[in-house]
Coordinates of C-alpha atoms in Angstrom, one line a residue:
M159 CA -11.7 -32.2 12.6
K160 CA -10.9 -32.9 16.3
K161 CA -11.6 -30.3 18.9
H162 CA -8.0 -29.5 19.7
Q163 CA -7.2 -29.1 16.0
A164 CA -10.0 -26.6 15.6
V165 CA -8.7 -24.6 18.7
A166 CA -5.2 -24.7 17.2
N167 CA -6.5 -23.2 14.0
Q168 CA -8.3 -20.4 15.9
I169 CA -5.1 -19.6 17.8
L170 CA -3.2 -19.6 14.5
R171 CA -5.7 -17.0 13.1
H172 CA -5.1 -14.8 16.1
I173 CA -1.4 -15.1 15.5
E174 CA -1.8 -14.3 11.8
H175 CA -4.0 -11.3 12.6
G176 CA -1.6 -9.9 15.2
V177 CA -3.9 -10.5 18.2
Y178 CA -1.0 -12.5 19.8
E179 CA 2.3 -11.0 18.9
K180 CA 5.2 -12.4 21.0
R181 CA 3.6 -14.8 23.5
L182 CA 0.3 -16.6 24.0
P183 CA -2.0 -15.9 27.0
S184 CA -1.9 -18.5 29.8
V185 CA -3.6 -21.8 29.5
R186 CA -6.4 -20.7 31.8
S187 CA -7.0 -17.6 29.7
L188 CA -7.1 -19.7 26.5
M189 CA -9.6 -22.0 28.2
D190 CA -11.9 -19.0 28.8
V191 CA -11.4 -17.5 25.3
F192 CA -12.0 -20.7 23.4
E193 CA -14.4 -22.3 25.9
A194 CA -12.4 -25.5 26.0
S195 CA -11.1 -27.8 28.6
Q196 CA -7.5 -27.8 29.9
V197 CA -6.8 -31.1 28.1
T198 CA -8.0 -29.6 24.8
I199 CA -6.0 -26.5 25.1
T200 CA -2.9 -28.4 26.1
K201 CA -3.3 -30.7 23.0
A202 CA -3.8 -27.6 20.8
L203 CA -0.6 -26.0 22.1
Q204 CA 1.4 -29.2 21.6
H205 CA 0.0 -29.4 18.1
L206 CA 1.3 -25.8 17.4
V207 CA 4.7 -26.7 19.0
E208 CA 5.0 -29.7 16.6
M209 CA 4.1 -27.3 13.7
N210 CA 7.0 -25.0 14.8
R211 CA 4.7 -22.1 15.3
I212 CA 5.3 -21.7 19.0
Y213 CA 7.7 -23.0 21.6
A214 CA 7.4 -23.6 25.4
K215 CA 9.5 -22.1 28.2
P216 CA 9.0 -24.4 31.2
N217 CA 7.2 -22.6 34.1
V218 CA 7.0 -19.4 31.9
G219 CA 4.6 -20.0 29.0
Y220 CA 4.3 -20.3 25.2
F221 CA 6.1 -18.0 22.8
I222 CA 5.4 -17.3 19.1
I223 CA 8.1 -18.2 16.7
S224 CA 8.9 -15.2 14.4
R225 CA 8.3 -15.9 10.7
K226 CA 10.1 -13.3 8.7
R227 CA 9.1 -13.2 5.1
N228 CA 11.9 -11.6 3.1
G229 CA 10.3 -13.0 -0.1
N230 CA 7.6 -10.3 0.3
A231 CA 10.1 -7.5 -0.2
F232 CA 9.6 -5.5 -3.4
N233 CA 12.2 -6.3 -6.0
G234 CA 11.4 -3.4 -8.3
V235 CA 9.2 -5.6 -10.6
Y236 CA 5.4 -5.1 -10.7
D237 CA 4.4 -8.7 -11.3
F238 CA 0.7 -9.0 -12.5
S239 CA 1.5 -12.2 -14.5
T240 CA 0.5 -15.2 -12.3
A241 CA -2.5 -16.5 -10.4
S242 CA -0.4 -19.1 -8.5
T243 CA 0.1 -18.7 -4.7
S244 CA 3.4 -17.2 -3.8
W245 CA 5.8 -19.4 -1.8
T246 CA 6.0 -16.7 0.8
D247 CA 2.3 -17.2 1.6
F248 CA 2.6 -21.0 2.0
P249 CA 3.1 -22.6 5.4
L250 CA 6.3 -24.5 4.5
D251 CA 7.1 -25.4 8.1
S252 CA 3.7 -26.9 8.6
Y253 CA 3.8 -28.8 5.3
A254 CA 7.3 -30.1 6.3
Q255 CA 5.7 -31.3 9.6
C256 CA 3.0 -33.1 7.6
L257 CA 5.7 -34.7 5.4
E258 CA 7.5 -36.0 8.5
T259 CA 4.2 -37.3 10.0
A260 CA 3.2 -38.9 6.7
I261 CA 6.5 -40.8 6.3
K262 CA 6.4 -41.9 9.9
N263 CA 2.9 -43.2 9.9
E264 CA 2.4 -44.4 6.3
K265 CA 5.9 -45.6 5.2
T266 CA 4.7 -49.0 4.2
E267 CA 2.3 -47.5 1.7
L268 CA 5.1 -45.6 0.1
F269 CA 6.8 -48.8 -0.9
T270 CA 3.9 -50.4 -2.6
Y271 CA 1.9 -49.5 -5.7
G272 CA -1.3 -47.5 -4.8
R273 CA -4.8 -47.5 -6.2
T274 CA -5.1 -46.1 -9.7
T275 CA -8.1 -44.2 -8.6
G276 CA -6.4 -42.7 -5.6
N277 CA -5.8 -43.1 -1.9
E278 CA -9.1 -44.2 -0.4
E279 CA -8.7 -42.1 2.8
L280 CA -7.9 -39.0 0.7
K281 CA -10.8 -39.6 -1.6
Y282 CA -13.1 -39.6 1.5
L283 CA -11.6 -36.3 2.6
F284 CA -11.9 -34.9 -1.0
Q285 CA -15.5 -36.0 -1.0
G286 CA -16.1 -33.9 2.1
L287 CA -14.4 -30.9 0.4
L288 CA -16.6 -31.3 -2.7
E289 CA -19.7 -31.5 -0.6
E290 CA -18.8 -28.1 1.0
D291 CA -19.2 -26.8 -2.6
Q292 CA -22.4 -28.6 -3.2
I293 CA -20.7 -31.3 -5.3
F294 CA -22.4 -34.4 -4.1
T295 CA -21.0 -37.6 -5.7
K296 CA -20.2 -41.2 -4.9
K297 CA -16.6 -41.9 -3.9
K298 CA -16.2 -44.3 -6.8
Q299 CA -16.8 -41.4 -9.2
I300 CA -13.8 -39.5 -7.8
M301 CA -10.4 -40.0 -9.5
I302 CA -7.3 -38.4 -7.9
T303 CA -5.1 -37.2 -10.8
S304 CA -1.7 -35.7 -11.1
G305 CA -3.2 -32.3 -11.5
T306 CA -6.2 -31.4 -13.7
Q307 CA -3.8 -31.4 -16.7
Q308 CA -3.5 -35.2 -16.4
A309 CA -7.3 -35.4 -16.3
L310 CA -7.5 -33.4 -19.5
H311 CA -4.8 -35.6 -21.1
I312 CA -6.7 -38.8 -20.2
L313 CA -10.0 -37.3 -21.5
S314 CA -8.1 -36.4 -24.8
L315 CA -6.9 -40.0 -25.1
I316 CA -10.4 -41.3 -24.6
M317 CA -11.6 -39.0 -27.4
M318 CA -8.8 -40.1 -29.7
S319 CA -9.6 -43.8 -29.1
H320 CA -13.2 -43.3 -30.1
K321 CA -12.5 -40.7 -32.8
D322 CA -14.7 -38.2 -30.9
S323 CA -14.5 -34.5 -31.4
I324 CA -14.4 -31.6 -28.9
I325 CA -15.4 -27.9 -29.0
I326 CA -13.1 -25.5 -27.3
E327 CA -13.6 -21.8 -26.8
Q328 CA -11.3 -19.1 -28.2
P329 CA -9.7 -17.9 -26.1
T330 CA -9.2 -20.6 -23.5
Y331 CA -6.8 -22.3 -21.1
H332 CA -3.4 -22.4 -22.8
Q333 CA -2.7 -26.0 -21.8
M334 CA -5.9 -27.1 -23.5
I335 CA -4.6 -25.3 -26.6
N336 CA -1.4 -27.3 -26.3
L337 CA -3.4 -30.6 -26.1
V338 CA -5.5 -30.1 -29.2
E339 CA -2.5 -28.8 -31.2
R340 CA 0.0 -31.5 -30.2
L341 CA -2.3 -34.5 -30.2
P342 CA -4.2 -35.8 -33.2
L343 CA -7.5 -34.6 -31.7
N344 CA -10.6 -33.7 -33.7
Y345 CA -11.5 -30.3 -32.4
V346 CA -13.6 -27.3 -33.4
A347 CA -12.8 -23.7 -32.2
F348 CA -15.7 -21.6 -31.1
H349 CA -15.3 -17.8 -30.7
R350 CA -16.7 -16.5 -27.5
D351 CA -17.5 -12.8 -26.8
F352 CA -15.6 -10.7 -24.3
N353 CA -18.3 -11.0 -21.6
Q354 CA -20.5 -13.9 -22.5
I355 CA -21.1 -16.9 -24.8
N356 CA -23.3 -16.4 -27.8
L357 CA -25.6 -19.4 -27.2
T358 CA -27.2 -19.3 -30.6
K359 CA -23.9 -19.5 -32.4
L360 CA -22.8 -22.2 -30.0
E361 CA -25.8 -24.3 -30.8
T362 CA -25.2 -23.8 -34.5
A363 CA -21.6 -25.1 -34.1
I364 CA -22.8 -28.1 -32.1
E365 CA -25.5 -28.9 -34.7
K366 CA -22.9 -28.7 -37.5
H367 CA -20.0 -30.6 -36.0
S368 CA -21.7 -33.1 -33.6
P369 CA -19.0 -33.0 -30.8
K370 CA -19.0 -35.5 -28.0
Y371 CA -17.3 -33.1 -25.6
I372 CA -17.2 -29.4 -24.9
Y373 CA -14.5 -27.9 -22.7
L374 CA -15.6 -24.9 -20.6
M375 CA -14.4 -22.8 -17.7
P376 CA -17.7 -21.5 -16.4
R377 CA -16.3 -19.8 -13.3
L378 CA -13.5 -17.2 -13.5
H379 CA -12.7 -18.1 -17.1
N380 CA -9.0 -18.2 -18.1
P381 CA -8.0 -15.8 -19.6
L382 CA -11.2 -13.6 -19.6
G383 CA -12.1 -13.8 -15.9
T384 CA -15.8 -14.0 -16.7
T385 CA -18.4 -16.2 -14.9
M386 CA -21.4 -17.8 -16.7
S387 CA -24.9 -16.8 -15.7
V388 CA -27.4 -19.4 -14.5
Q389 CA -29.3 -19.0 -17.7
E390 CA -26.2 -19.8 -19.8
K391 CA -25.5 -22.9 -17.8
K392 CA -29.1 -24.1 -18.0
K393 CA -29.0 -23.7 -21.8
I394 CA -25.7 -25.5 -22.2
L395 CA -27.0 -28.4 -20.1
E396 CA -30.1 -28.6 -22.2
L397 CA -28.0 -28.6 -25.4
S398 CA -25.9 -31.5 -23.9
T399 CA -29.0 -33.6 -23.6
K400 CA -30.4 -32.6 -26.9
Y401 CA -27.2 -33.2 -28.9
D402 CA -25.7 -36.0 -26.7
F403 CA -22.4 -34.6 -25.6
H404 CA -20.4 -34.3 -22.3
I405 CA -19.3 -31.1 -20.7
I406 CA -15.8 -30.9 -19.3
E407 CA -16.2 -28.3 -16.5
D408 CA -12.8 -27.0 -15.4
D409 CA -13.4 -25.3 -12.1
Y410 CA -9.8 -24.7 -11.2
L411 CA -10.5 -21.3 -9.4
G412 CA -13.6 -22.4 -7.7
D413 CA -12.1 -21.8 -4.2
F414 CA -11.8 -18.1 -5.0
E415 CA -15.5 -17.5 -5.8
G416 CA -17.0 -14.9 -3.5
N417 CA -20.6 -15.7 -4.4
S418 CA -21.8 -18.5 -2.1
S419 CA -24.9 -19.0 -4.2
Y420 CA -22.9 -19.9 -7.3
K421 CA -23.9 -23.3 -8.7
T422 CA -21.6 -25.4 -10.8
L423 CA -22.7 -27.1 -14.0
Y424 CA -22.1 -30.4 -12.1
E425 CA -24.5 -29.4 -9.4
M426 CA -27.2 -28.4 -11.9
D427 CA -26.7 -31.5 -14.1
T428 CA -29.4 -34.2 -13.7
N429 CA -28.4 -36.4 -16.7
Q430 CA -24.7 -37.4 -15.9
R431 CA -23.4 -35.0 -18.6
V432 CA -20.7 -33.2 -16.7
V433 CA -17.1 -34.2 -16.0
Y434 CA -16.1 -31.9 -13.1
L435 CA -12.4 -31.0 -12.6
K436 CA -10.9 -29.4 -9.5
S437 CA -7.4 -28.2 -9.0
F438 CA -5.4 -27.6 -5.8
S439 CA -2.5 -25.8 -7.6
K440 CA -3.7 -22.3 -6.6
I441 CA -4.5 -22.9 -2.9
M442 CA -1.6 -25.3 -2.4
F443 CA 1.2 -25.2 -5.0
P444 CA 1.6 -26.5 -8.6
G445 CA 4.5 -28.9 -7.7
Q446 CA 2.2 -31.0 -5.5
R447 CA 0.5 -32.2 -8.7
L448 CA -2.9 -33.2 -7.2
G449 CA -6.3 -32.7 -8.8
I450 CA -9.8 -34.3 -8.8
A451 CA -11.9 -35.6 -11.7
V452 CA -15.5 -36.3 -10.8
L453 CA -16.8 -38.6 -13.6
P454 CA -20.2 -39.7 -14.8
E455 CA -20.6 -43.4 -13.8
Q456 CA -20.5 -44.6 -17.4
M457 CA -17.0 -43.0 -17.8
I458 CA -15.3 -44.5 -14.7
E459 CA -14.0 -47.7 -16.3
V460 CA -12.5 -46.1 -19.5
F461 CA -10.9 -43.3 -17.5
H462 CA -9.4 -45.8 -15.1
S463 CA -8.0 -47.9 -17.9
F464 CA -6.1 -45.0 -19.5
K465 CA -4.9 -43.6 -16.2
E466 CA -3.4 -47.0 -15.3
I467 CA -1.2 -47.0 -18.4
I468 CA -0.1 -43.4 -17.9
D469 CA 1.3 -43.5 -14.3
I470 CA -0.2 -46.5 -12.5
H471 CA -1.2 -44.2 -9.7
T472 CA -0.9 -40.5 -8.6
N473 CA 2.2 -39.8 -6.5
A474 CA 1.6 -41.6 -3.2
L475 CA 3.7 -39.2 -1.1
S476 CA 1.8 -36.1 -2.3
Q477 CA -1.5 -37.9 -1.5
I478 CA -0.4 -38.9 2.0
I479 CA 0.9 -35.4 2.8
M480 CA -2.3 -33.9 1.6
Q481 CA -4.3 -36.3 3.7
T482 CA -2.4 -35.3 6.8
F483 CA -2.6 -31.6 5.8
I484 CA -6.4 -31.8 5.6
E485 CA -6.9 -34.0 8.7
S486 CA -4.8 -31.6 10.9
G487 CA -7.0 -28.7 9.9
L488 CA -4.2 -26.9 8.2
Y489 CA -5.8 -27.0 4.8
A490 CA -8.9 -25.2 5.9
H491 CA -6.9 -22.6 7.8
H492 CA -4.5 -22.1 4.9
K493 CA -7.3 -21.9 2.3
D494 CA -9.2 -19.3 4.3
K495 CA -6.0 -17.2 4.7
I496 CA -5.1 -17.4 1.0
V497 CA -8.6 -16.5 -0.2
Y498 CA -8.8 -13.6 2.4
R499 CA -5.4 -12.2 1.3
H500 CA -6.3 -12.5 -2.3
Q501 CA -9.7 -10.7 -1.8
Q502 CA -7.9 -7.8 -0.2
K503 CA -5.5 -7.5 -3.1
A504 CA -8.3 -7.9 -5.6
N505 CA -10.2 -5.0 -4.0
T506 CA -7.1 -2.9 -4.0
L507 CA -6.7 -3.7 -7.7
R508 CA -10.4 -2.8 -8.4
N509 CA -10.0 0.6 -6.6
A510 CA -6.9 1.3 -8.7
L511 CA -8.7 0.5 -11.9
C512 CA -11.6 2.7 -11.0
I513 CA -9.1 5.6 -10.6
H514 CA -6.8 5.0 -13.6
F515 CA -9.1 3.1 -16.0
S516 CA -12.5 4.7 -15.5
E517 CA -12.9 5.1 -19.3
Y518 CA -12.0 1.5 -20.1
Q519 CA -14.0 -1.7 -20.0
F520 CA -12.8 -4.2 -17.5
N521 CA -14.4 -7.2 -15.9
D522 CA -15.4 -6.3 -12.3
N523 CA -15.3 -9.8 -10.8
H524 CA -13.3 -9.0 -7.6
Q525 CA -11.5 -12.2 -8.1
M526 CA -8.9 -13.7 -10.5
H527 CA -8.0 -12.7 -14.1
T528 CA -9.0 -9.1 -14.2
V529 CA -9.1 -8.2 -17.8
I530 CA -8.9 -4.7 -19.3
K531 CA -10.3 -4.4 -22.9
L532 CA -8.0 -2.2 -25.0
P533 CA -8.8 0.1 -27.9
K534 CA -8.2 -1.3 -31.4
Q535 CA -5.6 1.4 -32.2
I536 CA -3.3 0.0 -29.5
N537 CA 0.0 -1.3 -30.9
M538 CA 0.4 -4.4 -28.8
N539 CA 4.2 -4.8 -29.6
K540 CA 4.8 -1.2 -28.5
L541 CA 2.6 -1.8 -25.4
H542 CA 4.7 -4.8 -24.3
E543 CA 7.9 -2.8 -24.9
G544 CA 6.5 -0.1 -22.7
L545 CA 5.5 -2.5 -20.0
T546 CA 8.9 -4.1 -20.0
K547 CA 10.6 -0.6 -19.8
R548 CA 8.4 0.1 -16.7
H549 CA 9.3 -3.3 -15.1
I550 CA 5.7 -4.5 -15.5
L551 CA 5.0 -8.2 -15.9
V552 CA 1.7 -9.4 -17.5
D553 CA 0.7 -12.7 -19.0
D554 CA 0.8 -12.8 -22.8
Y555 CA -2.6 -13.9 -23.9
K556 CA -1.4 -15.2 -27.3
S557 CA -0.9 -18.6 -25.7
N558 CA -4.6 -18.7 -25.0
Y559 CA -5.4 -18.8 -28.8
L560 CA -4.8 -21.4 -31.4
N561 CA -1.9 -20.7 -33.8
G562 CA -3.2 -18.5 -36.6
Y563 CA -6.6 -17.8 -34.9
K564 CA -7.9 -14.3 -35.6
K565 CA -8.2 -12.3 -32.4
N566 CA -11.3 -10.0 -32.3
Y567 CA -10.1 -7.8 -29.5
N568 CA -7.0 -6.8 -27.5
F569 CA -6.7 -7.0 -23.8
I570 CA -4.3 -7.4 -20.9
K571 CA -4.9 -9.7 -17.9
L572 CA -3.9 -8.8 -14.4
N573 CA -3.4 -11.0 -11.3
T574 CA -2.2 -9.9 -7.9
T575 CA -0.9 -12.9 -6.1
S576 CA 2.8 -12.0 -6.7
I577 CA 2.7 -8.3 -6.2
P578 CA 2.8 -6.6 -2.8
E579 CA -0.5 -4.9 -2.0
N580 CA 1.0 -1.5 -1.5
K581 CA 2.5 -1.6 -5.0
I582 CA -0.7 -2.4 -6.9
N583 CA -1.9 1.2 -7.4
K584 CA 1.5 2.4 -8.7
G585 CA 1.7 -0.7 -11.0
V586 CA -1.7 0.1 -12.5
Q587 CA -0.8 3.7 -13.0
L588 CA 2.4 2.6 -14.9
I589 CA 0.2 0.2 -17.0
Q590 CA -2.1 3.1 -17.9
E591 CA 0.9 5.2 -18.9
A592 CA 2.2 2.4 -21.2
I593 CA -1.2 2.0 -22.8
E594 CA -1.6 5.7 -23.5
N595 CA 1.9 5.8 -25.1
S596 CA 1.0 2.8 -27.3
K597 CA -2.0 4.4 -29.0
G598 CA -1.7 4.9 -32.8
L599 CA 2.0 3.8 -32.9

């Protein structure tokens, strides 16, 4: 990142945190605050002008453009249903500026077919982002996909072509459920406990069915919100070598992990056993359709061949805009802002749960997918009727199970990205009322 871009990001943070409200300090003051030259400050201010965040009045100074967010107004619905970033939190003006820049600078690339593996400049930038998370890999191992869902589809096609089988957890990501149910895949369902994986039972299942793949969400599991321990990950890696299978590590919420010491399976792997998947849907937005697959070297060729027949290449415009967004420093600033806001809401949710659900078991992960384990006598149909009556939206976890699979426990999953922070406590109180009214019905 260039010096003026870093300074522009710092000024943006001051604006976001209310340090600068209507106008910016003088250029001389900014030079002192950010310990930068006049040239650097002037370039940073021009960068912010082009982003439509400030405007200049000749011989007067720089003024902040007001950004009213009516989308944050409470509409009477307590929405705990989604983990996706709200459009009101996304810098649409800045993204539009990147779109304009991308079209202006890279228009010839838009009128040609791109590389199946992805834009080389963007792969280089993604390689840097991965290294920040201790994912060190060769650039040739990185495949830019149309979201992680496409990576899962391609991996499924590879399995089908080789008549390989896969083990999936129950419950698990609903789109993985859709893949195994809608494609002629050989799969085995493995029941996982509420808080952890029973490694003895897992090894028994592996020994019995000889899978070539296991699909896991080690960090902030969907829907259970749990994170694997180091011991669990070590054991699974040992099993992958012992029984010769690959691990598909879906790390789609990795950006929200508060523990800087966390190690991915990919980082711990020394035998090229892990396929690592990263999503940008939660930090950016789902419609952008960009993801990363980091492949063992022996899988690059076959993965490439199947991606080529699916879409030739990932959307070129999305890639170029993302490249510009990262190069400008906007991605780093936006990511920090989204994660910070989410952590504030997650802490508010935790405090509300400690007040209203002190006698219940819930995963205290301070992050995504906060799950409350419910008593067996809860009538789930009555509960959902009660939640609807109280204008509460929660995700239905039935989609996280295979059709007909016996569920061993009831729970509800809460996320906070779409609910105003000052409505979280009231929403949790209403959920507690609905649960109490659903017992024994």
